[in-house]
mmCIF file of C-alpha atoms and ligand atoms in Angstrom:
data_model
loop_
_atom_site.group_PDB
_atom_site.id
_atom_site.type_symbol
_atom_site.label_atom_id
_atom_site.label_comp_id
_atom_site.label_asym_id
_atom_site.label_seq_id
_atom_site.Cartn_x
_atom_site.Cartn_y
_atom_site.Cartn_z
ATOM 1 C CA UNK A 1 15.355 -9.692 -11.799
ATOM 2 C CA UNK A 2 12.166 -11.648 -12.370
ATOM 3 C CA UNK A 3 9.698 -10.667 -9.665
ATOM 4 C CA UNK A 4 6.419 -12.284 -8.633
ATOM 5 C CA UNK A 5 3.863 -9.768 -7.369
ATOM 6 C CA UNK A 6 1.050 -11.236 -5.307
ATOM 7 C CA UNK A 7 -1.880 -8.822 -5.480
ATOM 8 C CA UNK A 8 -0.103 -7.150 -8.373
ATOM 9 C CA UNK A 9 -3.342 -5.958 -9.998
ATOM 10 C CA UNK A 10 -4.225 -3.858 -6.949
ATOM 11 C CA UNK A 11 -3.578 -0.179 -6.339
ATOM 12 C CA UNK A 12 0.007 -0.316 -5.077
ATOM 13 C CA UNK A 13 0.890 -3.538 -6.927
ATOM 14 C CA UNK A 14 -0.013 -2.141 -10.352
ATOM 15 C CA UNK A 15 2.097 0.981 -9.836
ATOM 16 C CA UNK A 16 4.983 -1.139 -8.594
ATOM 17 C CA UNK A 17 4.675 -3.433 -11.616
ATOM 18 C CA UNK A 18 5.108 -0.417 -13.895
ATOM 19 C CA UNK A 19 8.085 0.877 -11.880
ATOM 20 C CA UNK A 20 9.796 -2.528 -11.916
ATOM 21 C CA UNK A 21 9.343 -3.010 -15.655
ATOM 22 C CA UNK A 22 10.578 0.516 -16.329
ATOM 23 C CA UNK A 23 13.657 -0.265 -14.200
ATOM 24 C CA UNK A 24 14.400 -3.259 -16.444
ATOM 25 C CA UNK A 25 12.878 -6.095 -14.407
ATOM 26 C CA UNK A 26 10.374 -8.776 -15.465
ATOM 27 C CA UNK A 27 7.088 -9.057 -13.608
ATOM 28 C CA UNK A 28 4.621 -11.901 -13.006
ATOM 29 C CA UNK A 29 1.336 -11.402 -11.189
ATOM 30 C CA UNK A 30 -0.852 -13.655 -9.080
ATOM 31 C CA UNK A 31 -4.151 -12.077 -8.112
ATOM 32 C CA UNK A 32 -7.609 -13.461 -7.384
ATOM 33 C CA UNK A 33 -9.146 -10.137 -8.524
ATOM 34 C CA UNK A 34 -11.266 -10.009 -5.375
ATOM 35 C CA UNK A 35 -10.441 -6.288 -5.069
ATOM 36 C CA UNK A 36 -9.165 -5.478 -8.547
ATOM 37 C CA UNK A 37 -9.688 -6.091 -12.227
ATOM 38 C CA UNK A 38 -7.804 -7.887 -15.020
ATOM 39 C CA UNK A 39 -8.107 -4.563 -16.829
ATOM 40 C CA UNK A 40 -5.404 -3.224 -14.481
ATOM 41 C CA UNK A 41 -2.965 -5.744 -15.941
ATOM 42 C CA UNK A 42 -3.869 -4.723 -19.499
ATOM 43 C CA UNK A 43 -3.186 -1.106 -18.518
ATOM 44 C CA UNK A 44 0.200 -2.056 -17.027
ATOM 45 C CA UNK A 45 0.988 -3.658 -20.384
ATOM 46 C CA UNK A 46 -0.203 -0.566 -22.260
ATOM 47 C CA UNK A 47 1.997 1.768 -20.205
ATOM 48 C CA UNK A 48 5.121 -0.402 -20.358
ATOM 49 C CA UNK A 49 4.758 -2.312 -23.642
ATOM 50 C CA UNK A 50 5.705 -5.474 -21.701
ATOM 51 C CA UNK A 51 3.786 -8.738 -21.548
ATOM 52 C CA UNK A 52 2.871 -9.636 -17.965
ATOM 53 C CA UNK A 53 2.030 -13.291 -17.218
ATOM 54 C CA UNK A 54 -0.925 -13.565 -14.830
ATOM 55 C CA UNK A 55 -2.216 -16.343 -12.619
ATOM 56 C CA UNK A 56 -5.840 -15.700 -11.623
ATOM 57 C CA UNK A 57 -5.847 -17.551 -8.318
ATOM 58 C CA UNK A 58 -5.965 -17.191 -4.583
ATOM 59 C CA UNK A 59 -2.408 -16.821 -3.293
ATOM 60 C CA UNK A 60 -3.276 -19.468 -0.659
ATOM 61 C CA UNK A 61 -3.602 -22.017 -3.490
ATOM 62 C CA UNK A 62 -0.158 -23.547 -3.079
ATOM 63 C CA UNK A 63 -0.454 -26.006 -5.964
ATOM 64 C CA UNK A 64 -1.431 -23.276 -8.426
ATOM 65 C CA UNK A 65 1.283 -20.924 -7.157
ATOM 66 C CA UNK A 66 3.986 -23.607 -7.317
ATOM 67 C CA UNK A 67 3.004 -24.461 -10.901
ATOM 68 C CA UNK A 68 3.082 -20.798 -11.936
ATOM 69 C CA UNK A 69 6.479 -20.150 -10.342
ATOM 70 C CA UNK A 70 7.978 -23.294 -11.883
ATOM 71 C CA UNK A 71 6.539 -22.426 -15.293
ATOM 72 C CA UNK A 72 8.300 -19.044 -15.131
ATOM 73 C CA UNK A 73 11.511 -20.155 -13.389
ATOM 74 C CA UNK A 74 13.842 -18.745 -12.385
ATOM 75 C CA UNK A 75 11.884 -16.264 -10.244
ATOM 76 C CA UNK A 76 14.283 -14.138 -8.156
ATOM 77 C CA UNK A 77 11.997 -12.373 -5.692
ATOM 78 C CA UNK A 78 8.445 -11.939 -4.428
ATOM 79 C CA UNK A 79 6.672 -8.761 -3.438
ATOM 80 C CA UNK A 80 3.725 -9.746 -1.301
ATOM 81 C CA UNK A 81 0.882 -7.236 -1.653
ATOM 82 C CA UNK A 82 -2.082 -9.648 -1.640
ATOM 83 C CA UNK A 83 -4.404 -9.309 1.306
ATOM 84 C CA UNK A 84 -7.417 -7.623 2.799
ATOM 85 C CA UNK A 85 -6.943 -4.053 3.984
ATOM 86 C CA UNK A 86 -10.111 -2.475 5.396
ATOM 87 C CA UNK A 87 -9.579 -1.691 9.073
ATOM 88 C CA UNK A 88 -13.294 -1.515 9.987
ATOM 89 C CA UNK A 89 -14.115 -4.704 8.080
ATOM 90 C CA UNK A 90 -11.316 -6.507 9.919
ATOM 91 C CA UNK A 91 -13.065 -5.782 13.229
ATOM 92 C CA UNK A 92 -16.307 -7.300 11.908
ATOM 93 C CA UNK A 93 -14.618 -10.259 10.166
ATOM 94 C CA UNK A 94 -11.439 -11.009 12.136
ATOM 95 C CA UNK A 95 -11.186 -14.690 11.220
ATOM 96 C CA UNK A 96 -11.401 -13.906 7.503
ATOM 97 C CA UNK A 97 -8.643 -11.313 7.884
ATOM 98 C CA UNK A 98 -6.346 -13.711 9.747
ATOM 99 C CA UNK A 99 -7.100 -16.446 7.230
ATOM 100 C CA UNK A 100 -6.389 -14.388 4.098
ATOM 101 C CA UNK A 101 -3.556 -12.183 5.335
ATOM 102 C CA UNK A 102 -1.622 -14.756 7.344
ATOM 103 C CA UNK A 103 -2.569 -17.596 4.971
ATOM 104 C CA UNK A 104 -1.275 -15.868 1.851
ATOM 105 C CA UNK A 105 1.987 -14.914 3.583
ATOM 106 C CA UNK A 106 2.615 -18.476 4.795
ATOM 107 C CA UNK A 107 1.845 -20.000 1.401
ATOM 108 C CA UNK A 108 4.159 -17.539 -0.321
ATOM 109 C CA UNK A 109 6.989 -18.429 2.094
ATOM 110 C CA UNK A 110 6.409 -22.157 1.544
ATOM 111 C CA UNK A 111 6.457 -21.745 -2.229
ATOM 112 C CA UNK A 112 9.627 -19.654 -1.990
ATOM 113 C CA UNK A 113 11.323 -22.353 0.102
ATOM 114 C CA UNK A 114 10.321 -25.084 -2.345
ATOM 115 C CA UNK A 115 11.424 -23.186 -5.443
ATOM 116 C CA UNK A 116 14.631 -21.569 -4.174
ATOM 117 C CA UNK A 117 13.455 -17.944 -4.020
ATOM 118 C CA UNK A 118 15.345 -16.088 -1.283
ATOM 119 C CA UNK A 119 14.046 -12.503 -1.472
ATOM 120 C CA UNK A 120 10.702 -11.189 -0.221
ATOM 121 C CA UNK A 121 9.384 -7.665 0.203
ATOM 122 C CA UNK A 122 6.216 -7.352 2.274
ATOM 123 C CA UNK A 123 3.526 -4.646 2.361
ATOM 124 C CA UNK A 124 3.370 -3.664 5.997
ATOM 125 C CA UNK A 125 1.754 -0.511 7.283
ATOM 126 C CA UNK A 126 2.314 2.439 9.586
ATOM 127 C CA UNK A 127 -0.779 1.110 11.329
ATOM 128 C CA UNK A 128 1.637 -1.129 13.318
ATOM 129 C CA UNK A 129 2.693 1.968 15.303
ATOM 130 C CA UNK A 130 -0.780 2.143 16.861
ATOM 131 C CA UNK A 131 -1.548 5.466 18.559
ATOM 132 C CA UNK A 132 1.838 7.165 18.837
ATOM 133 C CA UNK A 133 2.667 9.420 21.770
ATOM 134 C CA UNK A 134 3.368 13.008 20.569
ATOM 135 C CA UNK A 135 7.021 12.708 21.596
ATOM 136 C CA UNK A 136 7.355 9.591 19.388
ATOM 137 C CA UNK A 137 6.803 11.664 16.234
ATOM 138 C CA UNK A 138 8.168 11.448 13.610
ATOM 139 C CA UNK A 139 8.038 7.656 13.724
ATOM 140 C CA UNK A 140 11.232 5.703 13.197
ATOM 141 C CA UNK A 141 11.448 1.979 12.547
ATOM 142 C CA UNK A 142 12.529 1.650 16.206
ATOM 143 C CA UNK A 143 9.383 3.380 17.503
ATOM 144 C CA UNK A 144 7.098 1.314 19.677
ATOM 145 C CA UNK A 145 4.785 -1.100 17.889
ATOM 146 C CA UNK A 146 2.359 -3.438 19.476
ATOM 147 C CA UNK A 147 0.489 -6.633 18.960
ATOM 148 C CA UNK A 148 -2.219 -5.041 21.150
ATOM 149 C CA UNK A 149 -3.266 -2.942 18.158
ATOM 150 C CA UNK A 150 -6.828 -1.694 17.908
ATOM 151 C CA UNK A 151 -7.826 -3.872 14.954
ATOM 152 C CA UNK A 152 -7.166 -7.327 13.485
ATOM 153 C CA UNK A 153 -5.895 -5.837 10.216
ATOM 154 C CA UNK A 154 -3.010 -4.126 12.001
ATOM 155 C CA UNK A 155 -2.320 -7.264 14.010
ATOM 156 C CA UNK A 156 -1.968 -9.339 10.834
ATOM 157 C CA UNK A 157 0.686 -6.882 9.616
ATOM 158 C CA UNK A 158 2.624 -7.141 12.904
ATOM 159 C CA UNK A 159 2.301 -10.936 12.902
ATOM 160 C CA UNK A 160 3.582 -11.263 9.343
ATOM 161 C CA UNK A 161 6.507 -8.976 10.181
ATOM 162 C CA UNK A 162 7.426 -11.371 13.016
ATOM 163 C CA UNK A 163 6.986 -14.425 10.770
ATOM 164 C CA UNK A 164 9.447 -12.860 8.314
ATOM 165 C CA UNK A 165 11.900 -12.037 11.096
ATOM 166 C CA UNK A 166 11.793 -15.658 12.304
ATOM 167 C CA UNK A 167 12.075 -17.079 8.774
ATOM 168 C CA UNK A 168 15.128 -14.906 8.094
ATOM 169 C CA UNK A 169 16.709 -15.957 11.392
ATOM 170 C CA UNK A 170 16.238 -19.609 10.431
ATOM 171 C CA UNK A 171 17.571 -19.342 6.868
ATOM 172 C CA UNK A 172 20.757 -17.313 6.362
ATOM 173 C CA UNK A 173 20.063 -16.989 2.629
ATOM 174 C CA UNK A 174 16.741 -15.209 3.130
ATOM 175 C CA UNK A 175 16.460 -11.500 2.377
ATOM 176 C CA UNK A 176 13.206 -10.247 3.903
ATOM 177 C CA UNK A 177 12.023 -6.647 3.964
ATOM 178 C CA UNK A 178 8.909 -5.174 5.573
ATOM 179 C CA UNK A 179 7.920 -1.822 4.119
ATOM 180 C CA UNK A 180 5.747 0.216 6.450
ATOM 181 C CA UNK A 181 3.694 2.375 4.135
ATOM 182 C CA UNK A 182 2.230 5.586 5.464
ATOM 183 C CA UNK A 183 -0.853 6.887 3.557
ATOM 184 C CA UNK A 184 -0.626 6.036 -0.164
ATOM 185 C CA UNK A 185 -2.351 8.551 -2.472
ATOM 186 C CA UNK A 186 -2.191 9.712 -6.090
ATOM 187 C CA UNK A 187 -2.137 7.732 -9.309
ATOM 188 C CA UNK A 188 0.078 7.099 -12.312
ATOM 189 C CA UNK A 189 0.511 10.335 -14.302
ATOM 190 C CA UNK A 190 -0.820 8.601 -17.454
ATOM 191 C CA UNK A 191 -4.305 8.438 -15.907
ATOM 192 C CA UNK A 192 -4.409 4.750 -16.922
ATOM 193 C CA UNK A 193 -3.958 3.117 -13.509
ATOM 194 C CA UNK A 194 -5.129 4.272 -10.111
ATOM 195 C CA UNK A 195 -7.044 3.337 -7.002
ATOM 196 C CA UNK A 196 -10.317 1.510 -7.610
ATOM 197 C CA UNK A 197 -11.932 0.885 -4.224
ATOM 198 C CA UNK A 198 -14.563 -1.817 -3.866
ATOM 199 C CA UNK A 199 -17.819 -0.226 -2.683
ATOM 200 C CA UNK A 200 -17.868 2.968 -0.644
ATOM 201 C CA UNK A 201 -14.320 4.152 0.039
ATOM 202 C CA UNK A 202 -13.077 4.627 3.620
ATOM 203 C CA UNK A 203 -9.956 6.661 2.937
ATOM 204 C CA UNK A 204 -9.792 10.404 2.598
ATOM 205 C CA UNK A 205 -8.446 10.899 -0.928
ATOM 206 C CA UNK A 206 -10.860 8.521 -2.712
ATOM 207 C CA UNK A 207 -13.701 10.181 -0.807
ATOM 208 C CA UNK A 208 -12.535 13.668 -1.836
ATOM 209 C CA UNK A 209 -12.297 12.504 -5.418
ATOM 210 C CA UNK A 210 -15.849 11.148 -5.398
ATOM 211 C CA UNK A 211 -17.151 14.329 -3.848
ATOM 212 C CA UNK A 212 -15.354 16.380 -6.511
ATOM 213 C CA UNK A 213 -16.809 14.265 -9.342
ATOM 214 C CA UNK A 214 -20.270 14.450 -7.754
ATOM 215 C CA UNK A 215 -20.840 10.805 -6.837
ATOM 216 C CA UNK A 216 -20.736 11.546 -3.084
ATOM 217 C CA UNK A 217 -22.450 14.600 -1.608
ATOM 218 C CA UNK A 218 -19.739 15.771 0.769
ATOM 219 C CA UNK A 219 -16.921 14.770 3.074
ATOM 220 C CA UNK A 220 -17.100 14.555 6.866
ATOM 221 C CA UNK A 221 -14.071 15.935 8.675
ATOM 222 C CA UNK A 222 -13.630 13.407 11.459
ATOM 223 C CA UNK A 223 -12.795 15.731 14.332
ATOM 224 C CA UNK A 224 -11.416 19.264 14.463
ATOM 225 C CA UNK A 225 -10.428 19.178 18.122
ATOM 226 C CA UNK A 226 -7.233 17.121 17.950
ATOM 227 C CA UNK A 227 -4.054 18.505 19.454
ATOM 228 C CA UNK A 228 -2.726 19.506 16.015
ATOM 229 C CA UNK A 229 -2.119 22.945 14.432
ATOM 230 C CA UNK A 230 -5.593 23.193 12.829
ATOM 231 C CA UNK A 231 -7.319 20.608 15.043
ATOM 232 C CA UNK A 232 -7.683 17.987 12.274
ATOM 233 C CA UNK A 233 -5.703 14.761 11.949
ATOM 234 C CA UNK A 234 -2.156 14.795 10.596
ATOM 235 C CA UNK A 235 -0.972 12.093 8.176
ATOM 236 C CA UNK A 236 1.960 11.401 5.909
ATOM 237 C CA UNK A 237 0.437 11.132 2.413
ATOM 238 C CA UNK A 238 2.858 9.471 0.006
ATOM 239 C CA UNK A 239 2.411 9.476 -3.768
ATOM 240 C CA UNK A 240 1.913 5.917 -4.995
ATOM 241 C CA UNK A 241 4.600 6.290 -7.688
ATOM 242 C CA UNK A 242 7.105 7.304 -4.976
ATOM 243 C CA UNK A 243 5.951 4.269 -3.008
ATOM 244 C CA UNK A 244 6.423 2.070 -6.084
ATOM 245 C CA UNK A 245 9.984 3.377 -6.485
ATOM 246 C CA UNK A 246 10.606 2.407 -2.857
ATOM 247 C CA UNK A 247 9.840 -1.216 -3.736
ATOM 248 C CA UNK A 248 12.306 -1.186 -6.624
ATOM 249 C CA UNK A 249 14.985 0.254 -4.310
ATOM 250 C CA UNK A 250 14.183 -2.351 -1.618
ATOM 251 C CA UNK A 251 14.603 -5.216 -4.066
ATOM 252 C CA UNK A 252 17.735 -3.881 -5.665
ATOM 253 C CA UNK A 253 19.377 -3.211 -2.290
ATOM 254 C CA UNK A 254 18.027 -6.158 -0.283
ATOM 255 C CA UNK A 255 20.615 -7.720 2.045
ATOM 256 C CA UNK A 256 20.707 -11.036 3.876
ATOM 257 C CA UNK A 257 18.524 -11.032 6.965
ATOM 258 C CA UNK A 258 15.470 -9.041 7.934
ATOM 259 C CA UNK A 259 14.971 -5.279 7.604
ATOM 260 C CA UNK A 260 12.145 -2.806 8.139
ATOM 261 C CA UNK A 261 11.758 0.512 6.329
ATOM 262 C CA UNK A 262 9.252 3.324 6.695
ATOM 263 C CA UNK A 263 8.041 4.576 3.327
ATOM 264 C CA UNK A 264 6.710 8.065 3.921
ATOM 265 C CA UNK A 265 7.525 11.666 3.101
ATOM 266 C CA UNK A 266 8.168 12.884 6.648
ATOM 267 C CA UNK A 267 5.803 15.814 6.030
ATOM 268 C CA UNK A 268 2.614 15.931 8.096
ATOM 269 C CA UNK A 269 -0.481 17.158 6.234
ATOM 270 C CA UNK A 270 -3.827 17.918 7.896
ATOM 271 C CA UNK A 271 -7.288 16.887 6.720
ATOM 272 C CA UNK A 272 -8.100 20.542 5.980
ATOM 273 C CA UNK A 273 -4.893 20.930 3.957
ATOM 274 C CA UNK A 274 -5.645 17.833 1.879
ATOM 275 C CA UNK A 275 -9.206 18.992 1.204
ATOM 276 C CA UNK A 276 -7.897 22.362 0.024
ATOM 277 C CA UNK A 277 -5.246 20.739 -2.186
ATOM 278 C CA UNK A 278 -7.857 18.506 -3.818
ATOM 279 C CA UNK A 279 -10.217 21.439 -4.310
ATOM 280 C CA UNK A 280 -7.464 23.335 -6.141
ATOM 281 C CA UNK A 281 -6.333 20.349 -8.224
ATOM 282 C CA UNK A 282 -9.835 19.425 -9.336
ATOM 283 C CA UNK A 283 -11.224 22.939 -9.678
ATOM 284 C CA UNK A 284 -14.441 21.519 -8.209
ATOM 285 C CA UNK A 285 -16.274 22.516 -5.036
ATOM 286 C CA UNK A 286 -15.899 20.076 -2.122
ATOM 287 C CA UNK A 287 -18.519 20.285 0.598
ATOM 288 C CA UNK A 288 -16.889 19.501 3.949
ATOM 289 C CA UNK A 289 -18.638 19.291 7.324
ATOM 290 C CA UNK A 290 -17.092 18.774 10.729
ATOM 291 C CA UNK A 291 -18.248 15.504 12.314
ATOM 292 C CA UNK A 292 -17.281 13.589 15.470
ATOM 293 C CA UNK A 293 -13.959 11.786 15.618
ATOM 294 C CA UNK A 294 -13.906 8.374 13.884
ATOM 295 C CA UNK A 295 -13.384 5.443 16.275
ATOM 296 C CA UNK A 296 -9.847 4.118 16.126
ATOM 297 C CA UNK A 297 -8.311 7.214 14.482
ATOM 298 C CA UNK A 298 -5.066 8.620 15.821
ATOM 299 C CA UNK A 299 -4.304 12.352 15.956
ATOM 300 C CA UNK A 300 -0.996 12.266 14.127
ATOM 301 C CA UNK A 301 1.093 9.765 12.209
ATOM 302 C CA UNK A 302 4.105 10.653 10.093
ATOM 303 C CA UNK A 303 7.390 9.063 9.231
ATOM 304 C CA UNK A 304 11.004 9.691 9.825
ATOM 305 C CA UNK A 305 12.039 8.437 6.368
ATOM 306 C CA UNK A 306 15.782 8.733 7.118
ATOM 307 C CA UNK A 307 16.555 5.015 7.226
ATOM 308 C CA UNK A 308 15.200 4.414 3.699
ATOM 309 C CA UNK A 309 17.125 7.459 2.465
ATOM 310 C CA UNK A 310 20.383 6.255 3.994
ATOM 311 C CA UNK A 311 20.127 2.538 3.275
ATOM 312 C CA UNK A 312 17.965 2.346 0.136
ATOM 313 C CA UNK A 313 18.992 5.675 -1.404
ATOM 314 C CA UNK A 314 15.267 6.332 -1.768
ATOM 315 C CA UNK A 315 13.152 9.292 -0.783
ATOM 316 C CA UNK A 316 9.707 10.541 -1.716
ATOM 317 C CA UNK A 317 9.823 13.397 -4.213
ATOM 318 C CA UNK A 318 6.256 14.257 -5.176
ATOM 319 C CA UNK A 319 4.008 16.753 -3.400
ATOM 320 C CA UNK A 320 0.406 16.344 -2.276
ATOM 321 C CA UNK A 321 -0.535 18.832 -5.016
ATOM 322 C CA UNK A 322 0.933 16.419 -7.572
ATOM 323 C CA UNK A 323 -0.858 13.493 -5.905
ATOM 324 C CA UNK A 324 -4.197 15.319 -6.036
ATOM 325 C CA UNK A 325 -3.685 16.304 -9.693
ATOM 326 C CA UNK A 326 -2.793 12.720 -10.656
ATOM 327 C CA UNK A 327 -5.642 11.202 -8.655
ATOM 328 C CA UNK A 328 -8.074 13.625 -10.257
ATOM 329 C CA UNK A 329 -6.824 12.800 -13.787
ATOM 330 C CA UNK A 330 -7.400 9.082 -13.081
ATOM 331 C CA UNK A 331 -10.853 9.833 -11.619
ATOM 332 C CA UNK A 332 -11.990 12.037 -14.532
ATOM 333 C CA UNK A 333 -10.799 9.587 -17.183
ATOM 334 C CA UNK A 334 -12.174 6.528 -15.358
ATOM 335 C CA UNK A 335 -15.303 7.690 -13.526
ATOM 336 C CA UNK A 336 -16.270 4.079 -12.763
ATOM 337 C CA UNK A 337 -12.710 2.868 -12.198
ATOM 338 C CA UNK A 338 -11.555 -0.051 -14.353
ATOM 339 C CA UNK A 339 -15.184 -0.939 -15.036
ATOM 340 C CA UNK A 340 -15.839 2.429 -16.682
HETATM 341 P P1 NAD B 401 -5.637 -3.489 -3.107
HETATM 342 O O1 NAD B 401 -6.853 -4.068 -2.452
HETATM 343 O O2 NAD B 401 -5.821 -2.518 -4.223
HETATM 344 O O3 NAD B 401 -4.676 -4.649 -3.624
HETATM 345 C C1 NAD B 401 -4.641 -5.930 -3.035
HETATM 346 C C2 NAD B 401 -4.678 -6.932 -4.182
HETATM 347 O O4 NAD B 401 -4.619 -8.252 -3.626
HETATM 348 C C3 NAD B 401 -5.975 -6.860 -4.997
HETATM 349 O O5 NAD B 401 -5.646 -6.860 -6.366
HETATM 350 C C4 NAD B 401 -6.746 -8.124 -4.597
HETATM 351 O O6 NAD B 401 -7.560 -8.596 -5.646
HETATM 352 C C5 NAD B 401 -5.598 -9.054 -4.272
HETATM 353 N N1 NAD B 401 -5.938 -10.120 -3.325
HETATM 354 C C6 NAD B 401 -6.631 -10.033 -2.163
HETATM 355 N N2 NAD B 401 -6.706 -11.242 -1.581
HETATM 356 C C7 NAD B 401 -6.040 -12.108 -2.393
HETATM 357 C C8 NAD B 401 -5.760 -13.501 -2.335
HETATM 358 N N3 NAD B 401 -6.190 -14.261 -1.307
HETATM 359 N N4 NAD B 401 -5.054 -14.052 -3.339
HETATM 360 C C9 NAD B 401 -4.626 -13.303 -4.387
HETATM 361 N N5 NAD B 401 -4.862 -11.989 -4.500
HETATM 362 C C10 NAD B 401 -5.556 -11.401 -3.504
HETATM 363 O O7 NAD B 401 -4.748 -2.846 -1.940
HETATM 364 P P2 NAD B 401 -3.475 -1.915 -2.004
HETATM 365 O O8 NAD B 401 -3.871 -0.580 -1.495
HETATM 366 O O9 NAD B 401 -2.797 -2.038 -3.306
HETATM 367 O O10 NAD B 401 -2.615 -2.602 -0.859
HETATM 368 C C11 NAD B 401 -1.616 -3.560 -1.152
HETATM 369 C C12 NAD B 401 -1.008 -4.037 0.149
HETATM 370 O O11 NAD B 401 -0.509 -2.899 0.857
HETATM 371 C C13 NAD B 401 -1.999 -4.708 1.102
HETATM 372 O O12 NAD B 401 -1.342 -5.777 1.744
HETATM 373 C C14 NAD B 401 -2.336 -3.626 2.099
HETATM 374 O O13 NAD B 401 -2.709 -4.143 3.345
HETATM 375 C C15 NAD B 401 -1.015 -2.873 2.174
HETATM 376 N N6 NAD B 401 -1.174 -1.467 2.602
HETATM 377 C C16 NAD B 401 -2.043 -0.646 1.942
HETATM 378 C C17 NAD B 401 -2.207 0.664 2.362
HETATM 379 C C18 NAD B 401 -3.205 1.577 1.689
HETATM 380 O O14 NAD B 401 -3.664 2.534 2.332
HETATM 381 N N7 NAD B 401 -3.559 1.373 0.435
HETATM 382 C C19 NAD B 401 -1.454 1.146 3.439
HETATM 383 C C20 NAD B 401 -0.550 0.288 4.075
HETATM 384 C C21 NAD B 401 -0.419 -1.031 3.644
HETATM 385 C C1 WQD B 402 -6.796 10.010 6.872
HETATM 386 C C2 WQD B 402 -7.264 11.188 7.726
HETATM 387 C C3 WQD B 402 -9.145 10.681 9.134
HETATM 388 C C4 WQD B 402 -12.008 9.996 5.908
HETATM 389 C C5 WQD B 402 -5.963 4.011 6.962
HETATM 390 C C6 WQD B 402 -5.645 2.760 7.707
HETATM 391 C C7 WQD B 402 -4.182 2.458 7.635
HETATM 392 C C8 WQD B 402 -3.691 2.456 6.187
HETATM 393 C C9 WQD B 402 -4.149 3.650 5.424
HETATM 394 C C10 WQD B 402 -3.608 0.222 5.380
HETATM 395 C C11 WQD B 402 -7.621 10.816 9.160
HETATM 396 C C12 WQD B 402 -9.519 11.709 8.097
HETATM 397 C C13 WQD B 402 -10.867 10.277 6.630
HETATM 398 C C14 WQD B 402 -13.096 10.924 5.969
HETATM 399 C C15 WQD B 402 -11.798 12.318 7.426
HETATM 400 N N1 WQD B 402 -4.170 1.335 5.461
HETATM 401 N N2 WQD B 402 -10.763 11.406 7.367
HETATM 402 N N3 WQD B 402 -12.934 12.054 6.707
HETATM 403 O O1 WQD B 402 -7.055 6.244 8.816
HETATM 404 O O2 WQD B 402 -4.815 7.368 8.354
HETATM 405 O O3 WQD B 402 -5.232 5.087 7.545
HETATM 406 O O4 WQD B 402 -5.549 3.854 5.605
HETATM 407 O O5 WQD B 402 -2.654 -0.174 6.004
HETATM 408 O O6 WQD B 402 -4.004 1.219 8.241
HETATM 409 O O7 WQD B 402 -6.032 2.931 9.073
HETATM 410 O O8 WQD B 402 -6.390 6.929 6.454
HETATM 411 O O9 WQD B 402 -7.474 8.111 4.593
HETATM 412 O O10 WQD B 402 -8.926 6.872 6.269
HETATM 413 O O11 WQD B 402 -7.781 8.966 6.979
HETATM 414 O O12 WQD B 402 -11.723 13.357 8.087
HETATM 415 O O13 WQD B 402 -14.149 10.726 5.352
HETATM 416 O O14 WQD B 402 -8.481 11.682 7.145
HETATM 417 O O15 WQD B 402 -9.751 10.980 10.366
HETATM 418 O O16 WQD B 402 -7.237 11.910 9.968
HETATM 419 P P1 WQD B 402 -5.920 6.452 7.924
HETATM 420 P P2 WQD B 402 -7.706 7.681 5.992
#
């Protein structure tokens, strides 16, 4: 298959590009590099030995995207990663989030319709489950979601899921898949590609990594009084190479119509457990202090990954210890990310 990756230079896109090429597919990337670097594409090429055509453009630029797709025809499928993803920022800049996230998705669907591409895989998020009731855990694809989510970022994911459902209902040839990622962590085992957050990171693993390397003084544990075994939040941390393999499986097994899959491990891990795993993997001290709960956080979120196992023949295989070791290798070899 020849697959267009929007946002393919980003964290999850770059790992998926490698997985697709290693599975025998061809990859094209469109990315405006607003949250990534062209160096990521060079590293994808180094790992795989493949040449990856790149369009440096906003995925809302329909003319540029149409030209790129036609130049590389036939393109068989799109994986739509491009978008903005910071929950807090989306509350401060809602219009920008709706514009970029919804706008890129609509343009991609228009370009697909005009060029005869009938398969799309979309980066959704477990954030669409909102604040799950304890009895709803583990979360299945049928668990309650809402449009009344706490932040515009999550709402854009729910809205795009519905746009895909409607598009698939209107066009019997369309194969549309929403992948609800849980918490992506880790890096490629080569140490050549990994997560490269813009500015100060918000997520736990990049923060732990910066504390371990000494560029942040310590980590705040956002609440130790949740109704969880050790009082800290429970999440389903999935290694990014497992996540990448889930995209390959989704494309290879896509069927007509619309489908949703959770991509998670099914294993809840607490904040304290992740800190300890990173401490062991890095061999560095990590100063951790209990702080108040962070606004908008949920106590627990973890997947029932059974549907992806049954229907995609995919399941996550790597442990959080492996994810910490791989993240740390990437961090040590690239202390300033792709700019280092
Ligand atoms: P990322 O920021 O590393 O990658 C996004 C890529 O899209 C970047 O390369 C960025 O430059 C590009 N981009 C942004 N706006 C663009 C535009 N208008 N046109 C073209 N390119 C554009 O993020 P990621 O972690 O790789 O996430 C990929 C997707 O997965 C996003 O849609 C995100 O919302 C979703 N997701 C991420 C997580 C997570 O925790 N990382 C969890 C669930 C879902
Ligand atoms: C994990 C746990 C925190 C930082 C977010 C988005 C979600 C998805 C993934 C895109 C929680 C705790 C964190 C810190 C801490 N992104 N924590 N100290 O919040 O589960 O998910 O990223 O779709 O939409 O909401 O991930 O890594 O920020 O937090 O104690 O400095 O770590 O409270 O329990 P989260 P996270």
